[in-house]
Short mmCIF file of C-alpha atoms in Angstrom, two decimals:
data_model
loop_
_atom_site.label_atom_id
_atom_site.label_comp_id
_atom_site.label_asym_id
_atom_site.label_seq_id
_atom_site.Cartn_x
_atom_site.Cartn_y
_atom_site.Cartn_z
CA UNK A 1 92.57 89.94 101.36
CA UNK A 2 96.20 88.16 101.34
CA UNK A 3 94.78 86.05 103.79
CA UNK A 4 91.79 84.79 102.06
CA UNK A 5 93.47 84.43 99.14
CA UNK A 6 96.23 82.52 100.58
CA UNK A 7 93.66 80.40 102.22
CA UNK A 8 92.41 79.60 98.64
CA UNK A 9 95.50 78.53 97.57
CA UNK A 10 96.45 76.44 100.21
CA UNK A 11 92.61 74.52 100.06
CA UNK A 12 93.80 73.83 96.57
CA UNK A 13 96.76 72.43 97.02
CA UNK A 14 96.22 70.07 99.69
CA UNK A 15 94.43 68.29 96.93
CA UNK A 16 97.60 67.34 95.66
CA UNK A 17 99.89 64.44 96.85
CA UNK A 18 101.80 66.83 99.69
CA UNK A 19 104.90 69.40 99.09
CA UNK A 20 106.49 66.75 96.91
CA UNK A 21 104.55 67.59 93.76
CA UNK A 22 105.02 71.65 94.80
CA UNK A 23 107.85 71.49 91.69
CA UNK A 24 108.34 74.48 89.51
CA UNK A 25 106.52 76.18 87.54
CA UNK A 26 103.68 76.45 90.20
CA UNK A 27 100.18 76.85 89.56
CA UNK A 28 99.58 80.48 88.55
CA UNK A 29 96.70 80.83 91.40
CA UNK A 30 99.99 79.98 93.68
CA UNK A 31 102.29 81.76 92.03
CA UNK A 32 100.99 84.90 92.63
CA UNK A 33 100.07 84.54 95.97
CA UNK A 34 103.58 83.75 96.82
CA UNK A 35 104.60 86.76 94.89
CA UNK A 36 101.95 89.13 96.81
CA UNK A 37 103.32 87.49 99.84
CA UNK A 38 106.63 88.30 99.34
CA UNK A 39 106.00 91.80 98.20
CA UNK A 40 103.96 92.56 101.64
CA UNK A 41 106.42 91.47 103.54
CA UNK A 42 109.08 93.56 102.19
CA UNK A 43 107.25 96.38 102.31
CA UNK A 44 106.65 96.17 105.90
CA UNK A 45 110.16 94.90 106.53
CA UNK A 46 109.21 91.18 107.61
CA UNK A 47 111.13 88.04 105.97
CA UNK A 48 109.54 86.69 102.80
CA UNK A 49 109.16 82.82 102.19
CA UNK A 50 110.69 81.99 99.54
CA UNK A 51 109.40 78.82 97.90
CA UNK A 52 105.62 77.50 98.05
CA UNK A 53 106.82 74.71 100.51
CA UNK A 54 107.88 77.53 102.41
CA UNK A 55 104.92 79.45 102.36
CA UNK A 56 103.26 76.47 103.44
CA UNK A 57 104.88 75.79 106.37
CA UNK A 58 105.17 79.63 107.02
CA UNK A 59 101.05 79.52 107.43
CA UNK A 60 101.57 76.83 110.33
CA UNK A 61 102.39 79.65 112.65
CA UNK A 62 101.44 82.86 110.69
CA UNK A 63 97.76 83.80 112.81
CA UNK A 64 95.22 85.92 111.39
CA UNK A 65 95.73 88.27 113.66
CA UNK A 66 99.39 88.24 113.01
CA UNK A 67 100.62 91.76 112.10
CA UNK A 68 101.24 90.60 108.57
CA UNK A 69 97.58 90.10 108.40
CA UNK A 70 95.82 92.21 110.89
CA UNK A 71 92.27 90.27 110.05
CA UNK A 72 90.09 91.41 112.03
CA UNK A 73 88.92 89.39 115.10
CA UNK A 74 84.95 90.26 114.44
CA UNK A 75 85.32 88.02 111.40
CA UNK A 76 88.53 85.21 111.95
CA UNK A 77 89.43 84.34 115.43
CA UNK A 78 93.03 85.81 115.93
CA UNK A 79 94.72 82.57 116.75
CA UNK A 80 93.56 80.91 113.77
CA UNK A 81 95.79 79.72 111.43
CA UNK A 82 95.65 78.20 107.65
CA UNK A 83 97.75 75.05 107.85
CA UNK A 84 97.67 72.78 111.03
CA UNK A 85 100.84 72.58 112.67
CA UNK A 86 100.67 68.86 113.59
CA UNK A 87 98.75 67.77 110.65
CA UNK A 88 100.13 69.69 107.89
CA UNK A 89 96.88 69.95 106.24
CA UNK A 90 94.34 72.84 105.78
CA UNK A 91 92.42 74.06 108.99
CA UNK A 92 88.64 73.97 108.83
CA UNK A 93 89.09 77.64 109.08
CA UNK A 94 91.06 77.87 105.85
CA UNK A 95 87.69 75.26 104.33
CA UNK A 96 85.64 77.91 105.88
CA UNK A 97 86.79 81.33 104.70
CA UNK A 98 87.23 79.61 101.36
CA UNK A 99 83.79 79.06 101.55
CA UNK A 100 82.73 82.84 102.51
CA UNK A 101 84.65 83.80 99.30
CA UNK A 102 82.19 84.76 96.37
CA UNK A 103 82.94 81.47 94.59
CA UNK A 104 82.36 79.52 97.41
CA UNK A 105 84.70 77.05 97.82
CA UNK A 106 84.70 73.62 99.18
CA UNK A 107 81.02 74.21 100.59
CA UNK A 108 79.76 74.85 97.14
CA UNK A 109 81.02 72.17 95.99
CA UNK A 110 79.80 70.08 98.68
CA UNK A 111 76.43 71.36 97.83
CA UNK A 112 76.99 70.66 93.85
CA UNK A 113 77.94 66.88 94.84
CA UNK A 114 74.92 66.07 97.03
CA UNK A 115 72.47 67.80 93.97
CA UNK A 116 74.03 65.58 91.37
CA UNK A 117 73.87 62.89 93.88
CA UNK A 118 69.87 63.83 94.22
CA UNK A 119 69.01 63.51 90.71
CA UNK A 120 70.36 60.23 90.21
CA UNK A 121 68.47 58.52 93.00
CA UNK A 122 65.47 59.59 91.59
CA UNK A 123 63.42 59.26 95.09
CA UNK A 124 63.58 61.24 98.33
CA UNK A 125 64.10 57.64 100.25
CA UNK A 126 67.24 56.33 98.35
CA UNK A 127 68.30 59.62 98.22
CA UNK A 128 68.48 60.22 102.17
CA UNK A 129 69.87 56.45 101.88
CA UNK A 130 72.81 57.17 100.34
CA UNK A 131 73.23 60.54 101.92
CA UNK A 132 73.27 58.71 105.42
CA UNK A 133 75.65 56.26 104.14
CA UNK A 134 78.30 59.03 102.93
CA UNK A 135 78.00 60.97 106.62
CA UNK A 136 78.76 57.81 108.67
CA UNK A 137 81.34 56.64 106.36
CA UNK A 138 84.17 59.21 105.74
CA UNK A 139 86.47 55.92 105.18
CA UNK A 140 84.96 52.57 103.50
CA UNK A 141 86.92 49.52 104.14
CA UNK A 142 87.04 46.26 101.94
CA UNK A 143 85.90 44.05 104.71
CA UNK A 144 82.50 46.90 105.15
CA UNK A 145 81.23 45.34 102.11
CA UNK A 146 80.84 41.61 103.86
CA UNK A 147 79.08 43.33 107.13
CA UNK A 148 75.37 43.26 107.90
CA UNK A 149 73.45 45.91 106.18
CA UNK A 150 75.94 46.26 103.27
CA UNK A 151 73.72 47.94 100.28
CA UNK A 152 74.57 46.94 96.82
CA UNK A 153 72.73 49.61 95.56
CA UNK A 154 73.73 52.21 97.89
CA UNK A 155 77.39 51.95 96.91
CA UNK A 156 76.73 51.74 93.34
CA UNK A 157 75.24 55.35 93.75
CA UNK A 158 78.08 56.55 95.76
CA UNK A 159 81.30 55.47 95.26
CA UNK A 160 82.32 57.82 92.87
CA UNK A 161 82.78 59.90 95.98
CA UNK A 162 85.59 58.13 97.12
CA UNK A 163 88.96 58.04 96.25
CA UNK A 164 92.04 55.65 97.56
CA UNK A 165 93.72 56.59 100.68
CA UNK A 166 96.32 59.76 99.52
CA UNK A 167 100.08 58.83 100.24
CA UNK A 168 99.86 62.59 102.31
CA UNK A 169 97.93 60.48 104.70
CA UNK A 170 99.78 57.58 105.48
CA UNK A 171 102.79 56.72 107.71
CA UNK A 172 104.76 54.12 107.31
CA UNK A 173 102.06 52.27 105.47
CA UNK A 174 99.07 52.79 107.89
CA UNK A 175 96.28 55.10 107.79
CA UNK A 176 94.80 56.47 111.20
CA UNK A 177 91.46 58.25 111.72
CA UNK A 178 89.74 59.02 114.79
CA UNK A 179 86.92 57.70 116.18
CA UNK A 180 84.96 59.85 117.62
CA UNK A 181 84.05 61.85 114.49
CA UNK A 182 85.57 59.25 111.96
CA UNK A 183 88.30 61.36 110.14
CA UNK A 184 91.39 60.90 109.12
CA UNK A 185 94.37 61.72 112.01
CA UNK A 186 98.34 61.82 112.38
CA UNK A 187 100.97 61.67 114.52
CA UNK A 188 103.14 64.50 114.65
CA UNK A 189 105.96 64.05 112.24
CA UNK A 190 103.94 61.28 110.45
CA UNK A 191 105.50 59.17 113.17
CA UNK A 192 104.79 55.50 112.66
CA UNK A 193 102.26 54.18 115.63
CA UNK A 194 104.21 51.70 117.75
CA UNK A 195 102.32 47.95 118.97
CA UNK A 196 100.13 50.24 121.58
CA UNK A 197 96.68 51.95 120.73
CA UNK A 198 97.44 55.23 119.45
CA UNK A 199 95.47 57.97 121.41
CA UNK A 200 94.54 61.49 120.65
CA UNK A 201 96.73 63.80 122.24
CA UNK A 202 98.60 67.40 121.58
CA UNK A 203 101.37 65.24 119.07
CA UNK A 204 98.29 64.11 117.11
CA UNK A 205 95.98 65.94 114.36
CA UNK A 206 92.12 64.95 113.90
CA UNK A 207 90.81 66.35 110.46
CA UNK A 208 87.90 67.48 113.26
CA UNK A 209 90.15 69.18 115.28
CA UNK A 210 88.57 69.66 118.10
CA UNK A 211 87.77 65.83 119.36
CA UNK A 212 88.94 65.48 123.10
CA UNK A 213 91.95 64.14 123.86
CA UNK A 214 92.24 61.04 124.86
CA UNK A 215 90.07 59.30 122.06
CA UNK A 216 91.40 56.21 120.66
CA UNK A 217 92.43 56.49 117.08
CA UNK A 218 91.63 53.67 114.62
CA UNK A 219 94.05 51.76 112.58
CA UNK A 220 94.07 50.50 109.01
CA UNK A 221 97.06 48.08 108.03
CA UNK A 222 95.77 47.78 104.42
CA UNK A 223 94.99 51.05 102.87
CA UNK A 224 95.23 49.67 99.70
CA UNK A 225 92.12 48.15 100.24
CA UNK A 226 90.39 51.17 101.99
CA UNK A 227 88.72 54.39 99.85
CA UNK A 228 88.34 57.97 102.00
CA UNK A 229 85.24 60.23 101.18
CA UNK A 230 85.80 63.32 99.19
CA UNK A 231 87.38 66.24 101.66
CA UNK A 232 84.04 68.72 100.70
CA UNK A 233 81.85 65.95 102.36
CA UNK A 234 84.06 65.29 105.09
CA UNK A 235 84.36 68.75 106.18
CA UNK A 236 80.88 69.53 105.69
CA UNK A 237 78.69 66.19 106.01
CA UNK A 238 80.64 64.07 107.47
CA UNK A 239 82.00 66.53 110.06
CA UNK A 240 78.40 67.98 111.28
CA UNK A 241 76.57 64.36 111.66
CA UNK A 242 76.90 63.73 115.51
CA UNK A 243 75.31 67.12 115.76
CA UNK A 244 72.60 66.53 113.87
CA UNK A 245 71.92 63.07 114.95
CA UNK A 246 71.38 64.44 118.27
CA UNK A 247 69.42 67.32 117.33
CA UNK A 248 66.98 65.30 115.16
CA UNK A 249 66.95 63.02 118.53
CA UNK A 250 65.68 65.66 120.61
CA UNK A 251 63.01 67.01 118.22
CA UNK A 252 61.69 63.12 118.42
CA UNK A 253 61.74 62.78 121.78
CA UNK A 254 60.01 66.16 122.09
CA UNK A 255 57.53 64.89 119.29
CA UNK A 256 58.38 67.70 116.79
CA UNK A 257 58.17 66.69 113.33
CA UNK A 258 60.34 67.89 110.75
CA UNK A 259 61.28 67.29 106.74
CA UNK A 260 64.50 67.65 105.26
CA UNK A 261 64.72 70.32 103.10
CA UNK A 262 66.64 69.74 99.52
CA UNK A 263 69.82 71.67 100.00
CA UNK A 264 71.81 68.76 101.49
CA UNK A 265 73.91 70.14 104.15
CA UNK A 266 71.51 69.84 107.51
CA UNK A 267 68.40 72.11 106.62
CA UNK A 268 65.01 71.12 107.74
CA UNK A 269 61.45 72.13 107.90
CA UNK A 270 60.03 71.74 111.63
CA UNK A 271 56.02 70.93 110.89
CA UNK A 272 53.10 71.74 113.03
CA UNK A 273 53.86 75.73 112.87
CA UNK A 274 51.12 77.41 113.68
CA UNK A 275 52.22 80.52 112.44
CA UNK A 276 55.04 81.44 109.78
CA UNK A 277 58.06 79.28 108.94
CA UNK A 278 60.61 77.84 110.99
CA UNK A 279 63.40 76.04 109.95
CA UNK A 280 66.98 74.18 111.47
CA UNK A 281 70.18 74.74 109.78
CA UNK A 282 72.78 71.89 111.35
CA UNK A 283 76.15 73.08 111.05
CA UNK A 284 79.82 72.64 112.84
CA UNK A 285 81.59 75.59 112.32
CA UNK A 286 84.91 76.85 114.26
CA UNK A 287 84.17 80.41 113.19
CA UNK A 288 80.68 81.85 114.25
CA UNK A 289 81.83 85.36 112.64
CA UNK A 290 81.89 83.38 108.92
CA UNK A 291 78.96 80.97 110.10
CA UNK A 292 76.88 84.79 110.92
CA UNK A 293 78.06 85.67 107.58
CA UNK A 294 76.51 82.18 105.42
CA UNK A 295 73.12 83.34 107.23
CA UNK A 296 73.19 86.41 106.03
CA UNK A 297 73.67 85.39 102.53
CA UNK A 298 70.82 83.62 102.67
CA UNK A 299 68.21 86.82 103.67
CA UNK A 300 66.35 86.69 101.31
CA UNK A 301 65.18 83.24 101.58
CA UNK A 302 65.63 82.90 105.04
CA UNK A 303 62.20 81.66 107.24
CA UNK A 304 60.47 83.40 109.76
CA UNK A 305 62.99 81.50 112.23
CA UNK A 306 65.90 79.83 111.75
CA UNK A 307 67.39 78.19 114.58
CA UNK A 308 71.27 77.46 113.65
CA UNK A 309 72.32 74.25 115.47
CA UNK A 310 75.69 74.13 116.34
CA UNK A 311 77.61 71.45 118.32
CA UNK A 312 77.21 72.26 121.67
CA UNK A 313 80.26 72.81 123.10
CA UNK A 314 80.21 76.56 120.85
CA UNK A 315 76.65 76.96 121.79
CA UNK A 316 77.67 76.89 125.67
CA UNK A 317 80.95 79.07 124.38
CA UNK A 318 80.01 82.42 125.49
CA UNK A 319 82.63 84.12 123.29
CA UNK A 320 81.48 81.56 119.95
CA UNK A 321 77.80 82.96 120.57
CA UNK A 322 78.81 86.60 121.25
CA UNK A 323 80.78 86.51 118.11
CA UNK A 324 77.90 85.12 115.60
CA UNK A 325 75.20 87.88 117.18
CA UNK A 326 77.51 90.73 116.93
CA UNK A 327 78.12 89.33 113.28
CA UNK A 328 74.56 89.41 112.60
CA UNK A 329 72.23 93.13 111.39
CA UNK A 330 70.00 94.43 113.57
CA UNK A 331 67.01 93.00 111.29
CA UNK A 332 68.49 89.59 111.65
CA UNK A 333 68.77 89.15 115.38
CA UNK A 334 65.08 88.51 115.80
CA UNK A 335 65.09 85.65 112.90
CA UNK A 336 68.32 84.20 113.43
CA UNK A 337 68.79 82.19 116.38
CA UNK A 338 71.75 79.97 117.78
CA UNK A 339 71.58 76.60 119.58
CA UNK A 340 73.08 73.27 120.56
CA UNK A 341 71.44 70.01 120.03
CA UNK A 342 70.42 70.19 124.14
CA UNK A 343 68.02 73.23 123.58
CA UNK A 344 67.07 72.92 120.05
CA UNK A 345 63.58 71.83 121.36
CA UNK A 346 63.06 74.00 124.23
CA UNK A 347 64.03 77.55 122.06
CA UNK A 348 61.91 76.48 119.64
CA UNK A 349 59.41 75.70 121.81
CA UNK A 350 59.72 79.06 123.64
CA UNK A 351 59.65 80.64 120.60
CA UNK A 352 55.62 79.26 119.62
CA UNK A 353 57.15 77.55 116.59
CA UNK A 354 54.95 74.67 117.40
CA UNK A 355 52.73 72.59 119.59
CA UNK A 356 54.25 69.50 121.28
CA UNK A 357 52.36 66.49 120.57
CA UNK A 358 49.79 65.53 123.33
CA UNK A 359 51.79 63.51 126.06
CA UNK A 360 55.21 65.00 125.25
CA UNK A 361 56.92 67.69 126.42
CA UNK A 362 60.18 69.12 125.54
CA UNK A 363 63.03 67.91 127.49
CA UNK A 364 64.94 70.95 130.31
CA UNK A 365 67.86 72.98 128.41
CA UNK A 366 69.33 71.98 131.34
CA UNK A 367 69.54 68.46 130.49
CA UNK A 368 73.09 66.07 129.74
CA UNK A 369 72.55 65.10 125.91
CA UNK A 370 74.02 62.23 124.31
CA UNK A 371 76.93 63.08 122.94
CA UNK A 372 77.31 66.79 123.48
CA UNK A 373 80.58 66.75 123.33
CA UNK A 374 80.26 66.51 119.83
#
């Protein structure tokens, strides 16, 4: 419980402009998560932190399955911590658990912003419009709005999701992201980049966290002039795009049709069942124990079949897939199953979801993808 609540805390905070505006008094919510903190580890003898900057960079090394914590590994991996060592910012396990917590944190309130955003476009079309435009742009630049395919109207719908770049993001003046999955980055100790292309490495933090290394990072001289997407649809629009890009790839080329389904976040309806309902949730999730747990939320309006895309380098994990059956009830197993964007149409081919259309056939599991890595 100290850990999910500390993991609540710390998601809230990181909203604000970095440990500089952590001045007394603190907010309550923090307040008495320090003091719980501090209480827990004197009962079992440990050192206390003893300021909320502290805490914060106490939860840099502090695992779950630290012995302060002992959460167990069947729902947080153990090596998971709440605050990135490199990047100083919230893990996308601390976005996670926040979101398995009854009030449902930063994915709920993904989900509230792309609903509002749906009932001011007024149409499916400029609806998925705009909701395209906020996936592939976590950062908009002033010089985007001069390229080809700019859309007045698009950007008059969305830029209230977007917000200057945050000071906690900057060094020396200049904003990195990477670009693989577009996100914002750092260099360890907010070092300045020098003349050369900076380049993912172990010194540097992806908000993805888990891009390859190696990647070029991006650089933005003027971040006055630059606005960054809201962190609820970076972590969970933004984030999951490459993956489903390339699963809605392979249900084309497989000539399975499909319809997005209103909730926003990656959920579609595959068409030509000939019996029951089947459905694709996209997601990219670090912890399949949490991601086991948002399925089984959903029960009661789950389909026949839900295939759960996931990118597919935790699809081929054999520990990631372990992890979200074992999560999973019995009754679940049979209506609940996991895949990468390289399989999604063979499983639910194999599983008589649907015909393929005449002249088609679904590509072998075996197959490279474009962009698996993602």
């Amino acid at each position: 419980m100290l850990f999910c609540e500390l993991a609540s805390v710390i998601a809230a905070l990181a909203e604000h402009e970095g440990l500089r505006s952590f001045t007394l008094p603190y907010p309550s919510a923090a307040q008495r998560a320090l003091d719980r903190t501090v209480l827990h580890c004197l009962q079992l003898g440990e050192a206390p932190p003893r300021s909320l900057p502290e805490l914060w960079e106490w939860c840099r090394w502090r695992s779950a399955g630290d012995s302060l914590f002992h959460v167990p590994a069947s729902l947080v991996t153990p090596d998971a911590t709440l605050v990135h060592p490199v990047g100083l910012a919230p893990t996308r396990t601390c976005l996670e658990l926040t979101s398995h917590m009854p009030e449902g944190g930063v994915e709920r309130e993904a989900r509230a912003f792309l609903a509002g955003l749906a009932a001011r476009c007024g149409s499916t079309e400029q609806y998925q419009r705009c909701r395209r435009f906020l996936a592939c742009h976590p950062v908009v630049q002033q010089q985007d709005r001069f390229a080809g395919g700019w859309s007045k109207a698009v950007w008059s719908r969305v830029k209230d999701f977007y917000r200057p770049l945050p000071e906690s993001l900057l060094a020396g003046g200049t904003f990195l992201n990477c670009l693989a999955c577009g996100l914002p980055a750092l260099l360890r100790d907010r070092k300045v980049p020098d003349q050369g292309v900076p380049v993912a490495g172990p010194d540097t933090w992806c908000e993805g966290e888990v891009c390859p290394h190696g990647e070029r990072l991006g650089l933005i001289r003027d971040p006055d002039r630059s606005w960054l997407l809201r962190r609820e649809l970076r972590a969970f629009l933004a984030l999951p795009r490459r993956v489903e890009e390339t699963a809605l790839d392979r249900l084309d080329r497989a000539g399975i049709g499909y319809e997005a389904l209103g909730d926003g976040l990656g959920t579609y309806r595959l068409q030509g069942t000939r019996t029951g309902s089947r459905h694709i949730q996209v997601y990219d999730r670090v912890q399949p124990a949490l991601l086991a747990a948002r399925c089984i939320e959903r029960e009661t309006s789950l389909p026949d079949l839900m295939l759960v895309v996931v990118a597919q380098r935790f699809a081929d994990f054999h520990d990631y897939r372990g992890t979200f059956t074992a999560a999973l009830p019995d009754e679940l197993r049979d209506r609940v199953l996991l895949s990468g964007p390289r399989d999604l149409a063979h499983h639910a081919v194999a599983q008589s979801a649907f015909g393929v259309h005449e002249g088609k056939e679904a590509p072998d599991s075996t197959e490279e993808a474009e962009g698996d890595h993602a």
